[in-house]
mmCIF file of the C-alpha atoms, coordinates in Angstrom:
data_MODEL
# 
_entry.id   MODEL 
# 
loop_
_atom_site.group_PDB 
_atom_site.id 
_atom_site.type_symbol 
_atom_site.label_atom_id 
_atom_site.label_alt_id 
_atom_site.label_comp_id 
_atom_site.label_asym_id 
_atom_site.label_entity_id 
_atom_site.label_seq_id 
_atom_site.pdbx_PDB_ins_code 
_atom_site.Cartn_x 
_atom_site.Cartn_y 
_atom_site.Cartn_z 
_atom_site.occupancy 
_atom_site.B_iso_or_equiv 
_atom_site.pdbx_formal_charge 
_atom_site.auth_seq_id 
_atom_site.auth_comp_id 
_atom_site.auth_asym_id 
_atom_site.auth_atom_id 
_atom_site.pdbx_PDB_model_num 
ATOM 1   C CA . UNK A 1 1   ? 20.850  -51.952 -27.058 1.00 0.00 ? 1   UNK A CA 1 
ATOM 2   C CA . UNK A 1 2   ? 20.485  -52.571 -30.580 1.00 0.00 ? 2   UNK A CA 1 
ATOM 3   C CA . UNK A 1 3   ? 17.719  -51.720 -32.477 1.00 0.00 ? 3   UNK A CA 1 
ATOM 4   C CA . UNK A 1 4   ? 16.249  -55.011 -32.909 1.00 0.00 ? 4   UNK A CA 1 
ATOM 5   C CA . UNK A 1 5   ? 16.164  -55.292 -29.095 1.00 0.00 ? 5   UNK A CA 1 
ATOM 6   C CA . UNK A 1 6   ? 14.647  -51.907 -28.682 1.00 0.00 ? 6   UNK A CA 1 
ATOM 7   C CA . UNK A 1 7   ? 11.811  -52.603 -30.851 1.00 0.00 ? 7   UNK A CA 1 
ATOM 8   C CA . UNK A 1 8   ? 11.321  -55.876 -28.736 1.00 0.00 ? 8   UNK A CA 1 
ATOM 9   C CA . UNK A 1 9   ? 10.086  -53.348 -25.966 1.00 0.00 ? 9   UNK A CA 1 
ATOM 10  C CA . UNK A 1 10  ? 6.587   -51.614 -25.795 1.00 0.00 ? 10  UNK A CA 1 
ATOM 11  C CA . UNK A 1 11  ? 7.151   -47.934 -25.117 1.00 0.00 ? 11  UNK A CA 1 
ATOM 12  C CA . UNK A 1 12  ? 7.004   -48.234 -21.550 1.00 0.00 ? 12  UNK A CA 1 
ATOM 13  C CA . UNK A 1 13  ? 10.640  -50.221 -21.804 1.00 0.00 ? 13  UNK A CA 1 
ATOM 14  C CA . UNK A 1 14  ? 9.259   -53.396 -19.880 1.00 0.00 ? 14  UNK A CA 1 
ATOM 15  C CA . UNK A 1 15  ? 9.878   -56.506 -21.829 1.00 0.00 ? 15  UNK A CA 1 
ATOM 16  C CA . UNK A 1 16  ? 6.770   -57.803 -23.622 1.00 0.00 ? 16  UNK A CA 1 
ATOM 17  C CA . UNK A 1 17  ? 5.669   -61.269 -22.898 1.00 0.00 ? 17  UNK A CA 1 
ATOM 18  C CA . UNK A 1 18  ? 7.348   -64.014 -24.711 1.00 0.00 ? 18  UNK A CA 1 
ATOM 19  C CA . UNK A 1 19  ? 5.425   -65.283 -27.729 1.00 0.00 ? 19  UNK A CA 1 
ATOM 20  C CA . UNK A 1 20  ? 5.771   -68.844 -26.271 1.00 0.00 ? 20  UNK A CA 1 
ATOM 21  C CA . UNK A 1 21  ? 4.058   -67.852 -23.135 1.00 0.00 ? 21  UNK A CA 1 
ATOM 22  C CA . UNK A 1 22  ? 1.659   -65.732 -25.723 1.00 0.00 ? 22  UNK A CA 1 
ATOM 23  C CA . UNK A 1 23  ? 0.597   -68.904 -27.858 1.00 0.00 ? 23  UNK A CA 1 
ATOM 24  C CA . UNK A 1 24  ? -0.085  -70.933 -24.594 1.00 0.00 ? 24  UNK A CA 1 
ATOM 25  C CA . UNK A 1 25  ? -4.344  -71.297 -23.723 1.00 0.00 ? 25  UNK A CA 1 
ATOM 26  C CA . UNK A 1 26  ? -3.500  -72.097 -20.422 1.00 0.00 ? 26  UNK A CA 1 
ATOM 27  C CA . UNK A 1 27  ? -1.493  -69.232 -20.088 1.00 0.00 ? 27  UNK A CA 1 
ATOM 28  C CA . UNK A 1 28  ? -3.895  -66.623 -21.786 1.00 0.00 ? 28  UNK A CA 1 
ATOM 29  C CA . UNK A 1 29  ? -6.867  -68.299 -19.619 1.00 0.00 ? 29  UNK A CA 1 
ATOM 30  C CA . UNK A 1 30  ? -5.438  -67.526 -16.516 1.00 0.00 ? 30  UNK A CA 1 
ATOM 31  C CA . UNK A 1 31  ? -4.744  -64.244 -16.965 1.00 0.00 ? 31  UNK A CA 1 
ATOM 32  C CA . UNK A 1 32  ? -7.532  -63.450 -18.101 1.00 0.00 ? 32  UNK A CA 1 
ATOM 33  C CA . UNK A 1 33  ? -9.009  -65.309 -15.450 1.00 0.00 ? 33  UNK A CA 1 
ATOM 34  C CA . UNK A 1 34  ? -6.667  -63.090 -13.198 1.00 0.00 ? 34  UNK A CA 1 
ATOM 35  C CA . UNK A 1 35  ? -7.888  -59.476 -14.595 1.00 0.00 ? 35  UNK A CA 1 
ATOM 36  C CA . UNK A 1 36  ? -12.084 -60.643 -14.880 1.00 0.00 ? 36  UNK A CA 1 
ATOM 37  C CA . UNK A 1 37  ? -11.722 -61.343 -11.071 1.00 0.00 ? 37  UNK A CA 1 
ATOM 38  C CA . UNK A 1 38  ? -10.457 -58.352 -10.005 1.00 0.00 ? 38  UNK A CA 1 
ATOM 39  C CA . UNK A 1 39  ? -12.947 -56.605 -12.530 1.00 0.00 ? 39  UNK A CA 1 
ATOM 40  C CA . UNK A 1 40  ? -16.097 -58.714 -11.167 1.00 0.00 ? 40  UNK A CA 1 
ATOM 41  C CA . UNK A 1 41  ? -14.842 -58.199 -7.514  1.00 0.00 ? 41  UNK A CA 1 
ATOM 42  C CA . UNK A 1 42  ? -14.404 -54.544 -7.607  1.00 0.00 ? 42  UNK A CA 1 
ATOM 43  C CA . UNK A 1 43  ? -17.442 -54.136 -9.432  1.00 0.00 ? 43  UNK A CA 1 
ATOM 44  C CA . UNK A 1 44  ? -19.653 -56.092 -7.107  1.00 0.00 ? 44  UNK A CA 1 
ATOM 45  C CA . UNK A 1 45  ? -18.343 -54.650 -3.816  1.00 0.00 ? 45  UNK A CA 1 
ATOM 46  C CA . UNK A 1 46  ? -18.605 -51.257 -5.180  1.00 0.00 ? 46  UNK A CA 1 
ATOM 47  C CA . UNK A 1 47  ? -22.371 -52.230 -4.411  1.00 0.00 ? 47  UNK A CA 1 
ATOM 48  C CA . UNK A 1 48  ? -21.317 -54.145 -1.663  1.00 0.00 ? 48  UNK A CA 1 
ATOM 49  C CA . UNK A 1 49  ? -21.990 -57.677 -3.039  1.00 0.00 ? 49  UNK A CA 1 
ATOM 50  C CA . UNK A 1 50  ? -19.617 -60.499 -3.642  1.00 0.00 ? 50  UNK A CA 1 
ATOM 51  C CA . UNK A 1 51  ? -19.497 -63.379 -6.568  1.00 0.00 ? 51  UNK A CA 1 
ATOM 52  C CA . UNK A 1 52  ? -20.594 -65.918 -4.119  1.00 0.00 ? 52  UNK A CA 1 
ATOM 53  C CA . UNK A 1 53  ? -23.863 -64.017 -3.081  1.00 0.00 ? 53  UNK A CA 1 
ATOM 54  C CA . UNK A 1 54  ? -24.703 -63.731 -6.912  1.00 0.00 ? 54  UNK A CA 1 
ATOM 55  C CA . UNK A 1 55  ? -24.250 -67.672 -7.385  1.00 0.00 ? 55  UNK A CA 1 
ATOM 56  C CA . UNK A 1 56  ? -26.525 -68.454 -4.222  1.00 0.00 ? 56  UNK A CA 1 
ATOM 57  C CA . UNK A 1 57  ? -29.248 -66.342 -5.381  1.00 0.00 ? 57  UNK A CA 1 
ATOM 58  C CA . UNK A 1 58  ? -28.899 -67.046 -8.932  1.00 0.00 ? 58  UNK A CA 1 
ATOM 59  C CA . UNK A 1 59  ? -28.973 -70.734 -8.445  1.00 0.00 ? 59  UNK A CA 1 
ATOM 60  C CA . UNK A 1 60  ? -31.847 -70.042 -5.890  1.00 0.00 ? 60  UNK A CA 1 
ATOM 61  C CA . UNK A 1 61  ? -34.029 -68.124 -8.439  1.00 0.00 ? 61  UNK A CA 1 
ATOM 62  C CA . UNK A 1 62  ? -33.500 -70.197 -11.296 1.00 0.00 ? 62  UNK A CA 1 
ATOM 63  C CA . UNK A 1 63  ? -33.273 -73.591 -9.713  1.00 0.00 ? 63  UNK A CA 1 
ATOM 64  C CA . UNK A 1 64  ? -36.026 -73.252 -6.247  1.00 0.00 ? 64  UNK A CA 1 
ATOM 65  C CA . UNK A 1 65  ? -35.490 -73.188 -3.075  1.00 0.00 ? 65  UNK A CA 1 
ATOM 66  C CA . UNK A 1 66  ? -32.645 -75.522 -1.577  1.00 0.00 ? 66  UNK A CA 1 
ATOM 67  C CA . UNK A 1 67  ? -30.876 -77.033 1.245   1.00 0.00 ? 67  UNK A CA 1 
ATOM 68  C CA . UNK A 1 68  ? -26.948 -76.058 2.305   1.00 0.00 ? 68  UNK A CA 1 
ATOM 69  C CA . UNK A 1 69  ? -25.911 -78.933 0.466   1.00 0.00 ? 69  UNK A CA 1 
ATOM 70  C CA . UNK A 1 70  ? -27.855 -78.464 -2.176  1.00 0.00 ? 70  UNK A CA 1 
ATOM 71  C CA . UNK A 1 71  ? -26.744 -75.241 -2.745  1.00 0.00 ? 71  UNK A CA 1 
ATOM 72  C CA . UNK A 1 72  ? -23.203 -76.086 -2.648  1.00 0.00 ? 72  UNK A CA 1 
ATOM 73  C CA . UNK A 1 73  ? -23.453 -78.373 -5.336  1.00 0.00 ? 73  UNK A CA 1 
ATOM 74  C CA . UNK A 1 74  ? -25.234 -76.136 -7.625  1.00 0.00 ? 74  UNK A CA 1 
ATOM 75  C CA . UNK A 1 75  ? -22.777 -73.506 -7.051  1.00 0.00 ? 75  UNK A CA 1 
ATOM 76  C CA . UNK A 1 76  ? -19.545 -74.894 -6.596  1.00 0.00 ? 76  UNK A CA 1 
ATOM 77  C CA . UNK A 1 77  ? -18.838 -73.038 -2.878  1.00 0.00 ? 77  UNK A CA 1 
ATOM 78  C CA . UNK A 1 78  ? -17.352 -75.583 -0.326  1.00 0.00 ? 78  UNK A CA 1 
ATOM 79  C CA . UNK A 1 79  ? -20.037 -76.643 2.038   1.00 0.00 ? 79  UNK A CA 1 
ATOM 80  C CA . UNK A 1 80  ? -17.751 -74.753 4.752   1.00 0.00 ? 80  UNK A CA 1 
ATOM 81  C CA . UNK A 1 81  ? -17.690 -71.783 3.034   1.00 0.00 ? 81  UNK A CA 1 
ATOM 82  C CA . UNK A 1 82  ? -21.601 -71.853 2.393   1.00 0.00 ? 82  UNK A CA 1 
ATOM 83  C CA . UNK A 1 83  ? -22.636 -71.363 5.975   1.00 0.00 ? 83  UNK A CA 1 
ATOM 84  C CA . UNK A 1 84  ? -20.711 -67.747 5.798   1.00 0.00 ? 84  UNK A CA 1 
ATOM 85  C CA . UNK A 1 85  ? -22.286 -66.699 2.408   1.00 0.00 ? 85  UNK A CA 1 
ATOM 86  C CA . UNK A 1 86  ? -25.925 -67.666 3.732   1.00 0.00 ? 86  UNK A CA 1 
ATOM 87  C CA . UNK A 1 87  ? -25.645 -65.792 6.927   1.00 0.00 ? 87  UNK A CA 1 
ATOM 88  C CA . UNK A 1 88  ? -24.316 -62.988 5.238   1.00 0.00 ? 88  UNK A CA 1 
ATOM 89  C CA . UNK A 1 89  ? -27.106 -63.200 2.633   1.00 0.00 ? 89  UNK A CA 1 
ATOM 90  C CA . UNK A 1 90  ? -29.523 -63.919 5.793   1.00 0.00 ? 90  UNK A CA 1 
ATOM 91  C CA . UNK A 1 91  ? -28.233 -60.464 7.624   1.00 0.00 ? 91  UNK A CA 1 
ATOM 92  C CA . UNK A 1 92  ? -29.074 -58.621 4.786   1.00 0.00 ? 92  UNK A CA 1 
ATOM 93  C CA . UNK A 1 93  ? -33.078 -60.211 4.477   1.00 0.00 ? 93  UNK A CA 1 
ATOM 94  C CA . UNK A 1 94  ? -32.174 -61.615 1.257   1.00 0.00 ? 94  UNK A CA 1 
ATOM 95  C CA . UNK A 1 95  ? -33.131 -65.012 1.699   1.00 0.00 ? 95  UNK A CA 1 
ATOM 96  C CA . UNK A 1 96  ? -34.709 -66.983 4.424   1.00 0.00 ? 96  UNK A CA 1 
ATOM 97  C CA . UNK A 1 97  ? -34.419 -70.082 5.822   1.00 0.00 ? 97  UNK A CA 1 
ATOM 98  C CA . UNK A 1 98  ? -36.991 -72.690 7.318   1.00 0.00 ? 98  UNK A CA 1 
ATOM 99  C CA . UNK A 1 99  ? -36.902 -76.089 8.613   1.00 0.00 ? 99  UNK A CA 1 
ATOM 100 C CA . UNK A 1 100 ? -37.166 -79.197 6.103   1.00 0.00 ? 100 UNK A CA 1 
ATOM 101 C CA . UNK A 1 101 ? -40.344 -80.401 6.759   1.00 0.00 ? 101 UNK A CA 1 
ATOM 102 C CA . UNK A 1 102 ? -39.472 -83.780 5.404   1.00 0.00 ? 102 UNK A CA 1 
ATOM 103 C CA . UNK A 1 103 ? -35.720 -83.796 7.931   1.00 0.00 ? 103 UNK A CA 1 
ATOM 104 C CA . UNK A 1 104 ? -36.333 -81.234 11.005  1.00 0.00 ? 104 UNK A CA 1 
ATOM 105 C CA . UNK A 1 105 ? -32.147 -81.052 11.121  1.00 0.00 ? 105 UNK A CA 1 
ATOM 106 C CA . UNK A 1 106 ? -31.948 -79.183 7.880   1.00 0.00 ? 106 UNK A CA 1 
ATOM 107 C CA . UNK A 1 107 ? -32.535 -76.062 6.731   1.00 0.00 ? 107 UNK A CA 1 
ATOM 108 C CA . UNK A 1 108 ? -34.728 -74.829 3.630   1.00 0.00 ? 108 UNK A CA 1 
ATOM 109 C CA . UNK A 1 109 ? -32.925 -71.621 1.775   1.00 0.00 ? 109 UNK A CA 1 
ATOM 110 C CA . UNK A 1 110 ? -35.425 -69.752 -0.067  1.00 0.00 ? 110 UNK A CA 1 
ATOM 111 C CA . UNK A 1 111 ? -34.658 -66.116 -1.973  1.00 0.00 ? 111 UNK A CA 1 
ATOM 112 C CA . UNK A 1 112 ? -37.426 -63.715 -0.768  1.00 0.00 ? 112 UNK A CA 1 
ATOM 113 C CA . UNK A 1 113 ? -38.636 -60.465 -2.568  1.00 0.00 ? 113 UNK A CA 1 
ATOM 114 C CA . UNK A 1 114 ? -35.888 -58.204 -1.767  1.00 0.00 ? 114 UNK A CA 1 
ATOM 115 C CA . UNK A 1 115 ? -33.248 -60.987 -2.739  1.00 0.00 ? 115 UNK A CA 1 
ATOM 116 C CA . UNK A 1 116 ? -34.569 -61.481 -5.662  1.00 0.00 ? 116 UNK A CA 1 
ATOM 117 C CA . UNK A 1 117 ? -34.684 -57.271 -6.495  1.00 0.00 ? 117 UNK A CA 1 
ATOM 118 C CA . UNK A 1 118 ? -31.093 -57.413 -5.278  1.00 0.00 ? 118 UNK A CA 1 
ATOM 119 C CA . UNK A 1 119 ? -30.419 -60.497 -7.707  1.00 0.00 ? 119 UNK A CA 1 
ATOM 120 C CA . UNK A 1 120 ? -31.860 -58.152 -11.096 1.00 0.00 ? 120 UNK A CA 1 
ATOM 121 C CA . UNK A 1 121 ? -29.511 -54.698 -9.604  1.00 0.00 ? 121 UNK A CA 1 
ATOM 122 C CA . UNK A 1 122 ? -26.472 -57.753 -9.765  1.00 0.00 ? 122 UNK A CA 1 
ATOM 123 C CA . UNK A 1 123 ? -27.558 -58.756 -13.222 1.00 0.00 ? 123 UNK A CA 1 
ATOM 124 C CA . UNK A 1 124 ? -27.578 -55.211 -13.993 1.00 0.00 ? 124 UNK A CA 1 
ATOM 125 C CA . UNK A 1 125 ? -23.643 -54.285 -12.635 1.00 0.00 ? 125 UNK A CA 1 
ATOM 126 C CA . UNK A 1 126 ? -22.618 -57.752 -13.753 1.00 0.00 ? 126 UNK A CA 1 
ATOM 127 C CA . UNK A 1 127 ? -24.165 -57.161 -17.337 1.00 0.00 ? 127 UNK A CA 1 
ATOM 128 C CA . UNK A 1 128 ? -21.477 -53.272 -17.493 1.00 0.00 ? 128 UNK A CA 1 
ATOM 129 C CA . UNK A 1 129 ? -18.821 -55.266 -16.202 1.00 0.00 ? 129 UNK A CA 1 
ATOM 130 C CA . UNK A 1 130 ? -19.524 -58.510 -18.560 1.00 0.00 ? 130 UNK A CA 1 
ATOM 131 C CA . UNK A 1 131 ? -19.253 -55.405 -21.557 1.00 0.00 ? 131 UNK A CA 1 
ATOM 132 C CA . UNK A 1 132 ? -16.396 -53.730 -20.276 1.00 0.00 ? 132 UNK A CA 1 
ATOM 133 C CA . UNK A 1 133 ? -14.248 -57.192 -19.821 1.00 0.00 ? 133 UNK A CA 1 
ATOM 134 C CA . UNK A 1 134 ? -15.396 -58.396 -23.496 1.00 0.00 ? 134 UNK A CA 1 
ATOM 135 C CA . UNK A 1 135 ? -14.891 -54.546 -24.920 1.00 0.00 ? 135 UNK A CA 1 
ATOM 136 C CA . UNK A 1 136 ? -12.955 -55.567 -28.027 1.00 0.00 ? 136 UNK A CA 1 
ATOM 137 C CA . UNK A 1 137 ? -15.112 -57.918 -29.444 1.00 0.00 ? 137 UNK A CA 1 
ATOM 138 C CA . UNK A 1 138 ? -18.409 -57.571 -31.253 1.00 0.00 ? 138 UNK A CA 1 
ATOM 139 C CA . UNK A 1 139 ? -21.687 -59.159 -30.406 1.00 0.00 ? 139 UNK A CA 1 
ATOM 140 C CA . UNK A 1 140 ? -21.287 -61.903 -32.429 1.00 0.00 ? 140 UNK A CA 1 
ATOM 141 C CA . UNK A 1 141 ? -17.731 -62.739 -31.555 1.00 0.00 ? 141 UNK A CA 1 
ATOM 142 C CA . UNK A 1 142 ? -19.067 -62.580 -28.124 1.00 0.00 ? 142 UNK A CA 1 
ATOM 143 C CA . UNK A 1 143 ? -21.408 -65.417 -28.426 1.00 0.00 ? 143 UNK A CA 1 
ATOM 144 C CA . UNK A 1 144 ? -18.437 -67.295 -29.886 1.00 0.00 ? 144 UNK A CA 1 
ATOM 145 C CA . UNK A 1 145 ? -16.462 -66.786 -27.560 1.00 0.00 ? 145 UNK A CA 1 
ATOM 146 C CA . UNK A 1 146 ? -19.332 -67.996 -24.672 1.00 0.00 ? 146 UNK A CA 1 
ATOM 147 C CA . UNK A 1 147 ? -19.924 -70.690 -26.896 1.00 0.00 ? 147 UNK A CA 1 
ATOM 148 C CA . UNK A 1 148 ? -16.558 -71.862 -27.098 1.00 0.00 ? 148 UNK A CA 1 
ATOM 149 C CA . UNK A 1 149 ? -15.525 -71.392 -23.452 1.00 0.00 ? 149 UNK A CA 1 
ATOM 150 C CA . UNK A 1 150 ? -18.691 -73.557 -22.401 1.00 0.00 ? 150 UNK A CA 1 
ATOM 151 C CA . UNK A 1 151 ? -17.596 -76.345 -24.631 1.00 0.00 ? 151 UNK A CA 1 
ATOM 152 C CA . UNK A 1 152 ? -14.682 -76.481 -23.447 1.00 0.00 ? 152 UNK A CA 1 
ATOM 153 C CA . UNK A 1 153 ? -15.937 -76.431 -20.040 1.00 0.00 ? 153 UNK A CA 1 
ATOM 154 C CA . UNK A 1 154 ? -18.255 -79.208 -20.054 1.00 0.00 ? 154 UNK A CA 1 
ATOM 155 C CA . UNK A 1 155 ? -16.003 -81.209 -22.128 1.00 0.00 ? 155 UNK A CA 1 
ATOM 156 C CA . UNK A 1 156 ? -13.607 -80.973 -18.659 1.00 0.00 ? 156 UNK A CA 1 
ATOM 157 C CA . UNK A 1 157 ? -16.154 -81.445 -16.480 1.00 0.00 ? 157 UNK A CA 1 
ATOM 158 C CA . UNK A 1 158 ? -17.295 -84.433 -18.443 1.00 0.00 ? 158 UNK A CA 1 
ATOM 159 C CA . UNK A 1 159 ? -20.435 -83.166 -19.412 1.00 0.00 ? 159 UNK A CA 1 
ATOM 160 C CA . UNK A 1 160 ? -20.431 -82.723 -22.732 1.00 0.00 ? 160 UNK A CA 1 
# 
């Protein structure tokens, strides 16, 4: 090996990753998409709590009370998938649901009291992990970097 190619490898002797692959957003995106879910996952079921209970009872709290398909829309969870998250969320008396008065075939989802106590002890474990993943940069590179990533996001979701 010459010493060129040596100093291409960090000191573990893997390879490092190609500057092409570097200098790609996609690329760079998805793995840091990769490493933030396996932060936020192991984070939240160290408490015992999953992303998709967060969404439900964030969008719940901040938005009002809501039907299934209602709630699927505001959170982005597959109508399918929905039914397993509320009766999960229902099991653990975090939210309750009721009968539409105005369509006696639905259900209303409402957060109660202890869903919405569970909902601040999330924003508190998301808020540590949220610090952890965005360690090397400074408050106000953080905001950038929010700011940026939402712009880009509603610009590809077409609402920008």
């Amino acid at each position: 090996m010459t010493r060129a190619e040596a100093a291409d490898l960090p000191d573990d002797g893997a390879p490092r990753v190609p500057d092409r692959l570097r200098r790609r957003a996609s690329r760079q995106l998805s793995q840091l998409t990769t490493r933030s879910d396996r932060l936020i996952n192991e984070g939240l079921a160290r408490v015992d709590a999953r992303k998709w209970h967060y969404a439900v009872l964030a969008a719940l709290q901040d938005h009002g009370p809501g039907s299934q398909a209602e709630l699927s829309r505001r959170t982005g969870i597959h109508r399918s998938d929905m039914v397993g998250v509320l009766n999960e969320l229902a099991e653990r008396h975090l939210v309750e649901r009721a009968p539409d008065p105005a369509d006696q075939r639905r259900n209303i989802i409402t957060v109660n009291t202890r869903g919405r106590h569970h909902l601040r002890r999330l924003d508190q474990v998301l808020d540590e992990l949220h610090d952890e993943l965005l360690a090397p940069l400074d408050p106000a590179e953080r905001e950038q970097f929010m700011g940026l990533l939402t712009r880009l996001l509603d610009h590809h979701e077409g609402t920008a």
